[in-house]
Amino acid sequence: MSDNTAAMSTTKERRGLTRPQMAWRAAQDIFDGAYVNLGIGIPEMVARFVPEGREVIYHTENGVLGFGPPPEPGEEVPELINAGKKPITLNPGASFFHHADSFAMIRGGHIDICILGALQVGDNGDLANWSTGAKDAVPAVGGAMDLVAGVRRVYVIADHVTSRGEPKFLHRCTYPLTGAGVIQRIYSNLAVLDITPEGFLLRETAPGVTVEELRELTDAPLAVAEDLKTIEAPSLS
Amino acid sequence: MSDNTAAMSTTKERRGLTRPQMAWRAAQDIFDGAYVNLGIGIPEMVARFVPEGREVIYHTENGVLGFGPPPEPGEEVPELINAGKKPITLNPGASFFHHADSFAMIRGGHIDICILGALQVGDNGDLANWSTGAKDAVPAVGGAMDLVAGVRRVYVIADHVTSRGEPKFLHRCTYPLTGAGVIQRIYSNLAVLDITPEGFLLRETAPGVTVEELRELTDAPLAVAEDLKTIEAPSLS
Amino acid sequence: MIDKRVASAAEAVADIGDGATVMIGGFGEAGSPIELIHALIDQGATDLTVINNNTGNGQVGLAALIAAGRVRRMICSFPRGTSETAFPDLYRRSRIELELVPQGTLAERIRAGGAGIPAFFTATSAGTPLAAGKEHRVFDEREYVMERCLTADFALVKAERGDRLGNLVYNKAARNFGPIMCMAAATAIVQVSETVEAGALDPEHIVTPGIFVKRVLQVETPQLESALIAQGATYP
Amino acid sequence: MIDKRVASAAEAVADIGDGATVMIGGFGEAGSPIELIHALIDQGATDLTVINNNTGNGQVGLAALIAAGRVRRMICSFPRGTSETAFPDLYRRSRIELELVPQGTLAERIRAGGAGIPAFFTATSAGTPLAAGKEHRVFDEREYVMERCLTADFALVKAERGDRLGNLVYNKAARNFGPIMCMAAATAIVQVSETVEAGALDPEHIVTPGIFVKRVLQVETPQLESALIAQGATYP
């Protein structure tokens, strides 16, 4: 459970993709048979948009593998919750296990994909998503550090800039790190960026967003893929 | 599983207690409610002689807690075996678990008493029971090192001298160690010895065995308890 | 005959002394042993070190124990709860200490404590402020942090069913920290909704073998934090 | 749809290459995946590193794999079996390497491999020849030995029931090394006596969640070493 309040910032002046569209775009990269851990917030939405025909097994670090969508109202079971403490259901073939076994799945590299929110991502793959380093804040980290250290593919879903217009994707994070060199891909409202040994590589842009704009809103050099694409997301809000 | 072939040496010229009597004597020290792991050979016999009214839970390192006596002939189940690979039964309240959990019980100090055989015991509590260091032997250790390192009270049942008449209890072991400073008590055919910070302390003698004889058959100084007792074992063979 | 059952919550927690380290099970309200925690509040022990993933919810259970000023130090991964203000208030006033531990490292440290492993290495937190001051080490070209095990004098845990020997099964995701806390505490105290005869639990299905459990208390209809919070309940 | 079931033992082990590290479950005959081992003998992979508690029994299963000269190196705690001479013969002729590991350290190294723990400390073997050359360290006035994790390219495991997702339950003490070997191997291959529908295994009772398993082979009536040895069977 990570503190991604920044990712939940106000929607005013947002451009590009809606949040469901960001989740939709991330969902296209989840392959059939993947074991997936989704962070709290927008990442949770990803499960809704995985293309039909792909079977995905969801893991939640509090000790459930193979959970399904939220229950119907009135069907909630207090002992059947996810890491965000929200009610879940079970798919056939689900299992329960204790916390050490659950994090053995994470730390041991058994989860294929983790998607979470971010305060900042460095072009070296560093992630900051648990603390702004504010002196008066009560620090809280949850399982974010374990997830980014242990999962094979760690992706970020986050707005490209903060509600105050500051770039979230930058050469080096200024906030305390969650993990060093852990992020492979970013899904923002404006673009899909890969982190490569040479830094950010722009793969896809949201409709109407130019490379020049993205260079302005990204605080690090931005290479552009030869086959740069436009994200064609369905209408979702 | 430890190699205690030495403890199985021929009985000719043995004096003092029979092997069942040695096991009987050890059994008197197993307290009500104890979690106990018994090594292969004579230690296994101990379970037969625990005084009535004491409930003892037996652990076997291959992953069973709460097993009972051997099954009737014909009732053996290939998947229900102990660390010696011999068939067992289950008592009500038994449980199965995997090897790492089983040794967590051992290493984590959750087993109260372990009783095993010995090639040698030093008066500093060192135990040698897995190898004579012979060059041509195939070394094999099993769970003995884990047991002696992890269990709270580790007791030895072994003849006082080898079949060639050599003392097994000595100042320092000459064979490769199973563990250093791990033994608290020895039940031999001739005596009960405690290991104290000052070395061997003679607590009890078998009927007809004198302190002088024991000093001769023990290759280390032997202090004598003020309340030295004679073992009064039932007739068992 | 071994019989680990105790008659009352007060009896179950009677010997928890001032200064004790107490692991408390649960993740959110799932698995939270509210009745045992309330008995601990009644009992009066103070200056406690408490290990739990969070810091409780509302003004009941762990949050109430903290609010009552009984906890000197929290070891947890996420010191925030639902409608819970006791911890942040005390923390900002430096009236409670916090050791912040990544959730998986917390779980593994507890498991190590139960398994007799004094220390282990993990990549979790390497390169972050939470690894500051810890020993680092490279294995196979990757950097790891050395973490020490966690043990406790007592664990308070909630399970679903138990027998006189202390064998336990849990209820869904309420299993969470229960099994490993039972392993890591010298005295694991468990409240169960139902006690059953020894032998009634299938040996293949037992999650916590009785060897890890010292006391079993039946609480037939345990309270739920969410219900208590909805009622605006406070404890004591 | 995820379907980890494979049609034959030959298919299950087809991609095990020369030089692979293979964990093989079982303690004595309980849990020994004989059909998978025999398929591996047929398949021909050689120069293997094998991790198992023992070295097989009789002239079938693991003992036959060793006798066939396919194993370059054994990592085990007790390289002795029933009516088994392949390992000692090869060992005395320096035709097979042996890494002797205390049984609990072996189990914990495997578990660590599955849990992403590169190294840990244990008191087991401290002060003995098996700790020679290993890093020692004192924690709280007691001496410990640092042990590295064990991982494998493949695991061959026998369980009782499994589903298309790889969820498993075991049979009594045949559970032994199965769950941790499934965790520690890149490709865990499991033979089960029965395959069942996803959802047929109670989520509370699953011992190995499917995430740790890559292939499931149904072998309805698996052979038992003791019966084969009684028949004087040899393989191939």
JSON list of N, CA, C and O in Angstrom, two decimals, chain A residues 158-202:
[
{"chain": "A", "resi": 158, "resn": "ALA", "atom": "N", "xyz": [0.65, 7.49, -13.59]},
{"chain": "A", "resi": 158, "resn": "ALA", "atom": "CA", "xyz": [0.61, 8.76, -12.86]},
{"chain": "A", "resi": 158, "resn": "ALA", "atom": "C", "xyz": [0.42, 9.90, -13.85]},
{"chain": "A", "resi": 158, "resn": "ALA", "atom": "O", "xyz": [0.86, 9.81, -15.01]},
{"chain": "A", "resi": 159, "resn": "ASP", "atom": "N", "xyz": [-0.20, 10.95, -13.39]},
{"chain": "A", "resi": 159, "resn": "ASP", "atom": "CA", "xyz": [-0.28, 12.15, -14.21]},
{"chain": "A", "resi": 159, "resn": "ASP", "atom": "C", "xyz": [1.12, 12.63, -14.54]},
{"chain": "A", "resi": 159, "resn": "ASP", "atom": "O", "xyz": [2.05, 12.44, -13.75]},
{"chain": "A", "resi": 160, "resn": "HIS", "atom": "N", "xyz": [1.23, 13.27, -15.68]},
{"chain": "A", "resi": 160, "resn": "HIS", "atom": "CA", "xyz": [2.55, 13.67, -16.13]},
{"chain": "A", "resi": 160, "resn": "HIS", "atom": "C", "xyz": [3.14, 14.78, -15.25]},
{"chain": "A", "resi": 160, "resn": "HIS", "atom": "O", "xyz": [4.35, 14.84, -15.03]},
{"chain": "A", "resi": 161, "resn": "VAL", "atom": "N", "xyz": [2.27, 15.64, -14.76]},
{"chain": "A", "resi": 161, "resn": "VAL", "atom": "CA", "xyz": [2.73, 16.72, -13.86]},
{"chain": "A", "resi": 161, "resn": "VAL", "atom": "C", "xyz": [1.84, 16.75, -12.63]},
{"chain": "A", "resi": 161, "resn": "VAL", "atom": "O", "xyz": [0.74, 16.20, -12.62]},
{"chain": "A", "resi": 162, "resn": "THR", "atom": "N", "xyz": [2.32, 17.38, -11.59]},
{"chain": "A", "resi": 162, "resn": "THR", "atom": "CA", "xyz": [1.54, 17.50, -10.37]},
{"chain": "A", "resi": 162, "resn": "THR", "atom": "C", "xyz": [0.42, 18.52, -10.55]},
{"chain": "A", "resi": 162, "resn": "THR", "atom": "O", "xyz": [0.37, 19.21, -11.58]},
{"chain": "A", "resi": 163, "resn": "SER", "atom": "N", "xyz": [-0.44, 18.60, -9.56]},
{"chain": "A", "resi": 163, "resn": "SER", "atom": "CA", "xyz": [-1.55, 19.57, -9.65]},
{"chain": "A", "resi": 163, "resn": "SER", "atom": "C", "xyz": [-1.02, 20.99, -9.72]},
{"chain": "A", "resi": 163, "resn": "SER", "atom": "O", "xyz": [-1.71, 21.89, -10.16]},
{"chain": "A", "resi": 164, "resn": "ARG", "atom": "N", "xyz": [0.22, 21.18, -9.31]},
{"chain": "A", "resi": 164, "resn": "ARG", "atom": "CA", "xyz": [0.81, 22.52, -9.42]},
{"chain": "A", "resi": 164, "resn": "ARG", "atom": "C", "xyz": [1.64, 22.67, -10.69]},
{"chain": "A", "resi": 164, "resn": "ARG", "atom": "O", "xyz": [2.37, 23.63, -10.86]},
{"chain": "A", "resi": 165, "resn": "GLY", "atom": "N", "xyz": [1.54, 21.67, -11.55]},
{"chain": "A", "resi": 165, "resn": "GLY", "atom": "CA", "xyz": [2.19, 21.77, -12.85]},
{"chain": "A", "resi": 165, "resn": "GLY", "atom": "C", "xyz": [3.65, 21.36, -12.86]},
{"chain": "A", "resi": 165, "resn": "GLY", "atom": "O", "xyz": [4.35, 21.51, -13.86]},
{"chain": "A", "resi": 166, "resn": "GLU", "atom": "N", "xyz": [4.13, 20.80, -11.74]},
{"chain": "A", "resi": 166, "resn": "GLU", "atom": "CA", "xyz": [5.54, 20.40, -11.71]},
{"chain": "A", "resi": 166, "resn": "GLU", "atom": "C", "xyz": [5.73, 19.01, -12.32]},
{"chain": "A", "resi": 166, "resn": "GLU", "atom": "O", "xyz": [4.94, 18.11, -12.06]},
{"chain": "A", "resi": 167, "resn": "PRO", "atom": "N", "xyz": [6.79, 18.83, -13.10]},
{"chain": "A", "resi": 167, "resn": "PRO", "atom": "CA", "xyz": [7.03, 17.53, -13.71]},
{"chain": "A", "resi": 167, "resn": "PRO", "atom": "C", "xyz": [7.22, 16.44, -12.65]},
{"chain": "A", "resi": 167, "resn": "PRO", "atom": "O", "xyz": [7.90, 16.64, -11.64]},
{"chain": "A", "resi": 168, "resn": "LYS", "atom": "N", "xyz": [6.61, 15.30, -12.90]},
{"chain": "A", "resi": 168, "resn": "LYS", "atom": "CA", "xyz": [6.81, 14.14, -12.02]},
{"chain": "A", "resi": 168, "resn": "LYS", "atom": "C", "xyz": [7.92, 13.23, -12.54]},
{"chain": "A", "resi": 168, "resn": "LYS", "atom": "O", "xyz": [8.42, 12.39, -11.81]},
{"chain": "A", "resi": 169, "resn": "PHE", "atom": "N", "xyz": [8.24, 13.39, -13.83]},
{"chain": "A", "resi": 169, "resn": "PHE", "atom": "CA", "xyz": [9.24, 12.53, -14.44]},
{"chain": "A", "resi": 169, "resn": "PHE", "atom": "C", "xyz": [10.46, 13.38, -14.70]},
{"chain": "A", "resi": 169, "resn": "PHE", "atom": "O", "xyz": [10.41, 14.36, -15.45]},
{"chain": "A", "resi": 170, "resn": "LEU", "atom": "N", "xyz": [11.55, 13.03, -14.06]},
{"chain": "A", "resi": 170, "resn": "LEU", "atom": "CA", "xyz": [12.69, 13.94, -14.04]},
{"chain": "A", "resi": 170, "resn": "LEU", "atom": "C", "xyz": [13.99, 13.17, -14.01]},
{"chain": "A", "resi": 170, "resn": "LEU", "atom": "O", "xyz": [13.98, 11.93, -13.89]},
{"chain": "A", "resi": 171, "resn": "HIS", "atom": "N", "xyz": [15.08, 13.87, -14.17]},
{"chain": "A", "resi": 171, "resn": "HIS", "atom": "CA", "xyz": [16.38, 13.20, -14.25]},
{"chain": "A", "resi": 171, "resn": "HIS", "atom": "C", "xyz": [16.63, 12.38, -12.98]},
{"chain": "A", "resi": 171, "resn": "HIS", "atom": "O", "xyz": [16.91, 11.18, -13.03]},
{"chain": "A", "resi": 172, "resn": "ARG", "atom": "N", "xyz": [16.52, 13.05, -11.85]},
{"chain": "A", "resi": 172, "resn": "ARG", "atom": "CA", "xyz": [16.69, 12.35, -10.58]},
{"chain": "A", "resi": 172, "resn": "ARG", "atom": "C", "xyz": [15.58, 12.76, -9.63]},
{"chain": "A", "resi": 172, "resn": "ARG", "atom": "O", "xyz": [15.25, 13.95, -9.53]},
{"chain": "A", "resi": 173, "resn": "CYS", "atom": "N", "xyz": [15.03, 11.80, -8.90]},
{"chain": "A", "resi": 173, "resn": "CYS", "atom": "CA", "xyz": [14.00, 12.11, -7.92]},
{"chain": "A", "resi": 173, "resn": "CYS", "atom": "C", "xyz": [14.56, 13.00, -6.82]},
{"chain": "A", "resi": 173, "resn": "CYS", "atom": "O", "xyz": [15.72, 12.85, -6.42]},
{"chain": "A", "resi": 174, "resn": "THR", "atom": "N", "xyz": [13.74, 13.91, -6.34]},
{"chain": "A", "resi": 174, "resn": "THR", "atom": "CA", "xyz": [14.16, 14.75, -5.20]},
{"chain": "A", "resi": 174, "resn": "THR", "atom": "C", "xyz": [13.52, 14.26, -3.90]},
{"chain": "A", "resi": 174, "resn": "THR", "atom": "O", "xyz": [13.99, 14.58, -2.82]},
{"chain": "A", "resi": 175, "resn": "TYR", "atom": "N", "xyz": [12.46, 13.49, -4.01]},
{"chain": "A", "resi": 175, "resn": "TYR", "atom": "CA", "xyz": [11.83, 12.92, -2.82]},
{"chain": "A", "resi": 175, "resn": "TYR", "atom": "C", "xyz": [12.57, 11.64, -2.41]},
{"chain": "A", "resi": 175, "resn": "TYR", "atom": "O", "xyz": [13.26, 11.04, -3.22]},
{"chain": "A", "resi": 176, "resn": "PRO", "atom": "N", "xyz": [12.35, 11.21, -1.19]},
{"chain": "A", "resi": 176, "resn": "PRO", "atom": "CA", "xyz": [12.98, 9.94, -0.75]},
{"chain": "A", "resi": 176, "resn": "PRO", "atom": "C", "xyz": [12.53, 8.79, -1.65]},
{"chain": "A", "resi": 176, "resn": "PRO", "atom": "O", "xyz": [11.36, 8.70, -2.01]},
{"chain": "A", "resi": 177, "resn": "LEU", "atom": "N", "xyz": [13.47, 7.93, -1.99]},
{"chain": "A", "resi": 177, "resn": "LEU", "atom": "CA", "xyz": [13.18, 6.84, -2.93]},
{"chain": "A", "resi": 177, "resn": "LEU", "atom": "C", "xyz": [12.35, 5.73, -2.30]},
{"chain": "A", "resi": 177, "resn": "LEU", "atom": "O", "xyz": [12.46, 5.44, -1.11]},
{"chain": "A", "resi": 178, "resn": "THR", "atom": "N", "xyz": [11.56, 5.10, -3.15]},
{"chain": "A", "resi": 178, "resn": "THR", "atom": "CA", "xyz": [10.91, 3.83, -2.81]},
{"chain": "A", "resi": 178, "resn": "THR", "atom": "C", "xyz": [11.81, 2.68, -3.27]},
{"chain": "A", "resi": 178, "resn": "THR", "atom": "O", "xyz": [11.87, 1.63, -2.64]},
{"chain": "A", "resi": 179, "resn": "GLY", "atom": "N", "xyz": [12.49, 2.91, -4.38]},
{"chain": "A", "resi": 179, "resn": "GLY", "atom": "CA", "xyz": [13.43, 1.92, -4.90]},
{"chain": "A", "resi": 179, "resn": "GLY", "atom": "C", "xyz": [14.28, 2.56, -5.97]},
{"chain": "A", "resi": 179, "resn": "GLY", "atom": "O", "xyz": [13.85, 3.53, -6.61]},
{"chain": "A", "resi": 180, "resn": "ALA", "atom": "N", "xyz": [15.47, 2.03, -6.15]},
{"chain": "A", "resi": 180, "resn": "ALA", "atom": "CA", "xyz": [16.42, 2.59, -7.12]},
{"chain": "A", "resi": 180, "resn": "ALA", "atom": "C", "xyz": [16.43, 1.74, -8.38]},
{"chain": "A", "resi": 180, "resn": "ALA", "atom": "O", "xyz": [16.64, 0.52, -8.32]},
{"chain": "A", "resi": 181, "resn": "GLY", "atom": "N", "xyz": [16.20, 2.40, -9.52]},
{"chain": "A", "resi": 181, "resn": "GLY", "atom": "CA", "xyz": [16.31, 1.70, -10.80]},
{"chain": "A", "resi": 181, "resn": "GLY", "atom": "C", "xyz": [15.29, 0.60, -10.97]},
{"chain": "A", "resi": 181, "resn": "GLY", "atom": "O", "xyz": [15.60, -0.46, -11.51]},
{"chain": "A", "resi": 182, "resn": "VAL", "atom": "N", "xyz": [14.08, 0.82, -10.54]},
{"chain": "A", "resi": 182, "resn": "VAL", "atom": "CA", "xyz": [13.09, -0.26, -10.50]},
{"chain": "A", "resi": 182, "resn": "VAL", "atom": "C", "xyz": [11.99, -0.15, -11.55]},
{"chain": "A", "resi": 182, "resn": "VAL", "atom": "O", "xyz": [11.30, -1.13, -11.83]},
{"chain": "A", "resi": 183, "resn": "ILE", "atom": "N", "xyz": [11.79, 1.04, -12.13]},
{"chain": "A", "resi": 183, "resn": "ILE", "atom": "CA", "xyz": [10.65, 1.25, -13.04]},
{"chain": "A", "resi": 183, "resn": "ILE", "atom": "C", "xyz": [11.06, 0.97, -14.49]},
{"chain": "A", "resi": 183, "resn": "ILE", "atom": "O", "xyz": [12.12, 1.42, -14.93]},
{"chain": "A", "resi": 184, "resn": "GLN", "atom": "N", "xyz": [10.19, 0.26, -15.20]},
{"chain": "A", "resi": 184, "resn": "GLN", "atom": "CA", "xyz": [10.45, 0.00, -16.62]},
{"chain": "A", "resi": 184, "resn": "GLN", "atom": "C", "xyz": [9.59, 0.86, -17.54]},
{"chain": "A", "resi": 184, "resn": "GLN", "atom": "O", "xyz": [9.99, 1.16, -18.65]},
{"chain": "A", "resi": 185, "resn": "ARG", "atom": "N", "xyz": [8.42, 1.22, -17.09]},
{"chain": "A", "resi": 185, "resn": "ARG", "atom": "CA", "xyz": [7.49, 1.92, -17.99]},
{"chain": "A", "resi": 185, "resn": "ARG", "atom": "C", "xyz": [6.56, 2.83, -17.19]},
{"chain": "A", "resi": 185, "resn": "ARG", "atom": "O", "xyz": [6.20, 2.52, -16.06]},
{"chain": "A", "resi": 186, "resn": "ILE", "atom": "N", "xyz": [6.20, 3.94, -17.85]},
{"chain": "A", "resi": 186, "resn": "ILE", "atom": "CA", "xyz": [5.28, 4.92, -17.24]},
{"chain": "A", "resi": 186, "resn": "ILE", "atom": "C", "xyz": [4.10, 5.13, -18.17]},
{"chain": "A", "resi": 186, "resn": "ILE", "atom": "O", "xyz": [4.28, 5.34, -19.38]},
{"chain": "A", "resi": 187, "resn": "TYR", "atom": "N", "xyz": [2.91, 5.06, -17.59]},
{"chain": "A", "resi": 187, "resn": "TYR", "atom": "CA", "xyz": [1.69, 5.43, -18.31]},
{"chain": "A", "resi": 187, "resn": "TYR", "atom": "C", "xyz": [1.20, 6.74, -17.70]},
{"chain": "A", "resi": 187, "resn": "TYR", "atom": "O", "xyz": [0.70, 6.74, -16.57]},
{"chain": "A", "resi": 188, "resn": "SER", "atom": "N", "xyz": [1.34, 7.83, -18.44]},
{"chain": "A", "resi": 188, "resn": "SER", "atom": "CA", "xyz": [0.81, 9.10, -17.92]},
{"chain": "A", "resi": 188, "resn": "SER", "atom": "C", "xyz": [-0.42, 9.49, -18.72]},
{"chain": "A", "resi": 188, "resn": "SER", "atom": "O", "xyz": [-0.80, 8.82, -19.68]},
{"chain": "A", "resi": 189, "resn": "ASN", "atom": "N", "xyz": [-1.02, 10.61, -18.34]},
{"chain": "A", "resi": 189, "resn": "ASN", "atom": "CA", "xyz": [-2.17, 11.10, -19.10]},
{"chain": "A", "resi": 189, "resn": "ASN", "atom": "C", "xyz": [-1.74, 11.60, -20.48]},
{"chain": "A", "resi": 189, "resn": "ASN", "atom": "O", "xyz": [-2.56, 11.72, -21.38]},
{"chain": "A", "resi": 190, "resn": "LEU", "atom": "N", "xyz": [-0.43, 11.84, -20.65]},
{"chain": "A", "resi": 190, "resn": "LEU", "atom": "CA", "xyz": [0.03, 12.43, -21.90]},
{"chain": "A", "resi": 190, "resn": "LEU", "atom": "C", "xyz": [0.85, 11.46, -22.76]},
{"chain": "A", "resi": 190, "resn": "LEU", "atom": "O", "xyz": [1.00, 11.72, -23.97]},
{"chain": "A", "resi": 191, "resn": "ALA", "atom": "N", "xyz": [1.40, 10.40, -22.14]},
{"chain": "A", "resi": 191, "resn": "ALA", "atom": "CA", "xyz": [2.36, 9.60, -22.90]},
{"chain": "A", "resi": 191, "resn": "ALA", "atom": "C", "xyz": [2.62, 8.25, -22.26]},
{"chain": "A", "resi": 191, "resn": "ALA", "atom": "O", "xyz": [2.26, 8.00, -21.09]},
{"chain": "A", "resi": 192, "resn": "VAL", "atom": "N", "xyz": [3.24, 7.39, -23.05]},
{"chain": "A", "resi": 192, "resn": "VAL", "atom": "CA", "xyz": [3.85, 6.17, -22.51]},
{"chain": "A", "resi": 192, "resn": "VAL", "atom": "C", "xyz": [5.35, 6.34, -22.66]},
{"chain": "A", "resi": 192, "resn": "VAL", "atom": "O", "xyz": [5.86, 6.57, -23.77]},
{"chain": "A", "resi": 193, "resn": "LEU", "atom": "N", "xyz": [6.05, 6.26, -21.55]},
{"chain": "A", "resi": 193, "resn": "LEU", "atom": "CA", "xyz": [7.51, 6.38, -21.55]},
{"chain": "A", "resi": 193, "resn": "LEU", "atom": "C", "xyz": [8.13, 5.07, -21.09]},
{"chain": "A", "resi": 193, "resn": "LEU", "atom": "O", "xyz": [7.66, 4.47, -20.13]},
{"chain": "A", "resi": 194, "resn": "ASP", "atom": "N", "xyz": [9.19, 4.65, -21.76]},
{"chain": "A", "resi": 194, "resn": "ASP", "atom": "CA", "xyz": [9.99, 3.55, -21.24]},
{"chain": "A", "resi": 194, "resn": "ASP", "atom": "C", "xyz": [11.22, 4.12, -20.56]},
{"chain": "A", "resi": 194, "resn": "ASP", "atom": "O", "xyz": [11.72, 5.19, -20.95]},
{"chain": "A", "resi": 195, "resn": "ILE", "atom": "N", "xyz": [11.71, 3.41, -19.57]},
{"chain": "A", "resi": 195, "resn": "ILE", "atom": "CA", "xyz": [13.01, 3.78, -19.00]},
{"chain": "A", "resi": 195, "resn": "ILE", "atom": "C", "xyz": [14.05, 2.84, -19.61]},
{"chain": "A", "resi": 195, "resn": "ILE", "atom": "O", "xyz": [13.94, 1.62, -19.50]},
{"chain": "A", "resi": 196, "resn": "THR", "atom": "N", "xyz": [15.01, 3.43, -20.28]},
{"chain": "A", "resi": 196, "resn": "THR", "atom": "CA", "xyz": [16.07, 2.65, -20.94]},
{"chain": "A", "resi": 196, "resn": "THR", "atom": "C", "xyz": [17.40, 3.01, -20.27]},
{"chain": "A", "resi": 196, "resn": "THR", "atom": "O", "xyz": [17.45, 3.96, -19.47]},
{"chain": "A", "resi": 197, "resn": "PRO", "atom": "N", "xyz": [18.42, 2.27, -20.58]},
{"chain": "A", "resi": 197, "resn": "PRO", "atom": "CA", "xyz": [19.74, 2.62, -20.00]},
{"chain": "A", "resi": 197, "resn": "PRO", "atom": "C", "xyz": [20.14, 4.06, -20.34]},
{"chain": "A", "resi": 197, "resn": "PRO", "atom": "O", "xyz": [20.92, 4.68, -19.63]},
{"chain": "A", "resi": 198, "resn": "GLU", "atom": "N", "xyz": [19.57, 4.60, -21.43]},
{"chain": "A", "resi": 198, "resn": "GLU", "atom": "CA", "xyz": [19.89, 5.98, -21.80]},
{"chain": "A", "resi": 198, "resn": "GLU", "atom": "C", "xyz": [18.89, 6.98, -21.24]},
{"chain": "A", "resi": 198, "resn": "GLU", "atom": "O", "xyz": [19.01, 8.19, -21.51]},
{"chain": "A", "resi": 199, "resn": "GLY", "atom": "N", "xyz": [17.91, 6.56, -20.51]},
{"chain": "A", "resi": 199, "resn": "GLY", "atom": "CA", "xyz": [16.94, 7.48, -19.93]},
{"chain": "A", "resi": 199, "resn": "GLY", "atom": "C", "xyz": [15.55, 7.26, -20.51]},
{"chain": "A", "resi": 199, "resn": "GLY", "atom": "O", "xyz": [15.23, 6.16, -20.99]},
{"chain": "A", "resi": 200, "resn": "PHE", "atom": "N", "xyz": [14.73, 8.32, -20.45]},
{"chain": "A", "resi": 200, "resn": "PHE", "atom": "CA", "xyz": [13.35, 8.20, -20.93]},
{"chain": "A", "resi": 200, "resn": "PHE", "atom": "C", "xyz": [13.29, 8.04, -22.44]},
{"chain": "A", "resi": 200, "resn": "PHE", "atom": "O", "xyz": [14.00, 8.74, -23.18]},
{"chain": "A", "resi": 201, "resn": "LEU", "atom": "N", "xyz": [12.45, 7.13, -22.87]},
{"chain": "A", "resi": 201, "resn": "LEU", "atom": "CA", "xyz": [12.20, 6.94, -24.30]},
{"chain": "A", "resi": 201, "resn": "LEU", "atom": "C", "xyz": [10.70, 7.07, -24.52]},
{"chain": "A", "resi": 201, "resn": "LEU", "atom": "O", "xyz": [9.91, 6.29, -23.97]},
{"chain": "A", "resi": 202, "resn": "LEU", "atom": "N", "xyz": [10.32, 8.07, -25.32]},
{"chain": "A", "resi": 202, "resn": "LEU", "atom": "CA", "xyz": [8.90, 8.31, -25.59]},
{"chain": "A", "resi": 202, "resn": "LEU", "atom": "C", "xyz": [8.41, 7.28, -26.60]},
{"chain": "A", "resi": 202, "resn": "LEU", "atom": "O", "xyz": [8.88, 7.23, -27.72]}
]
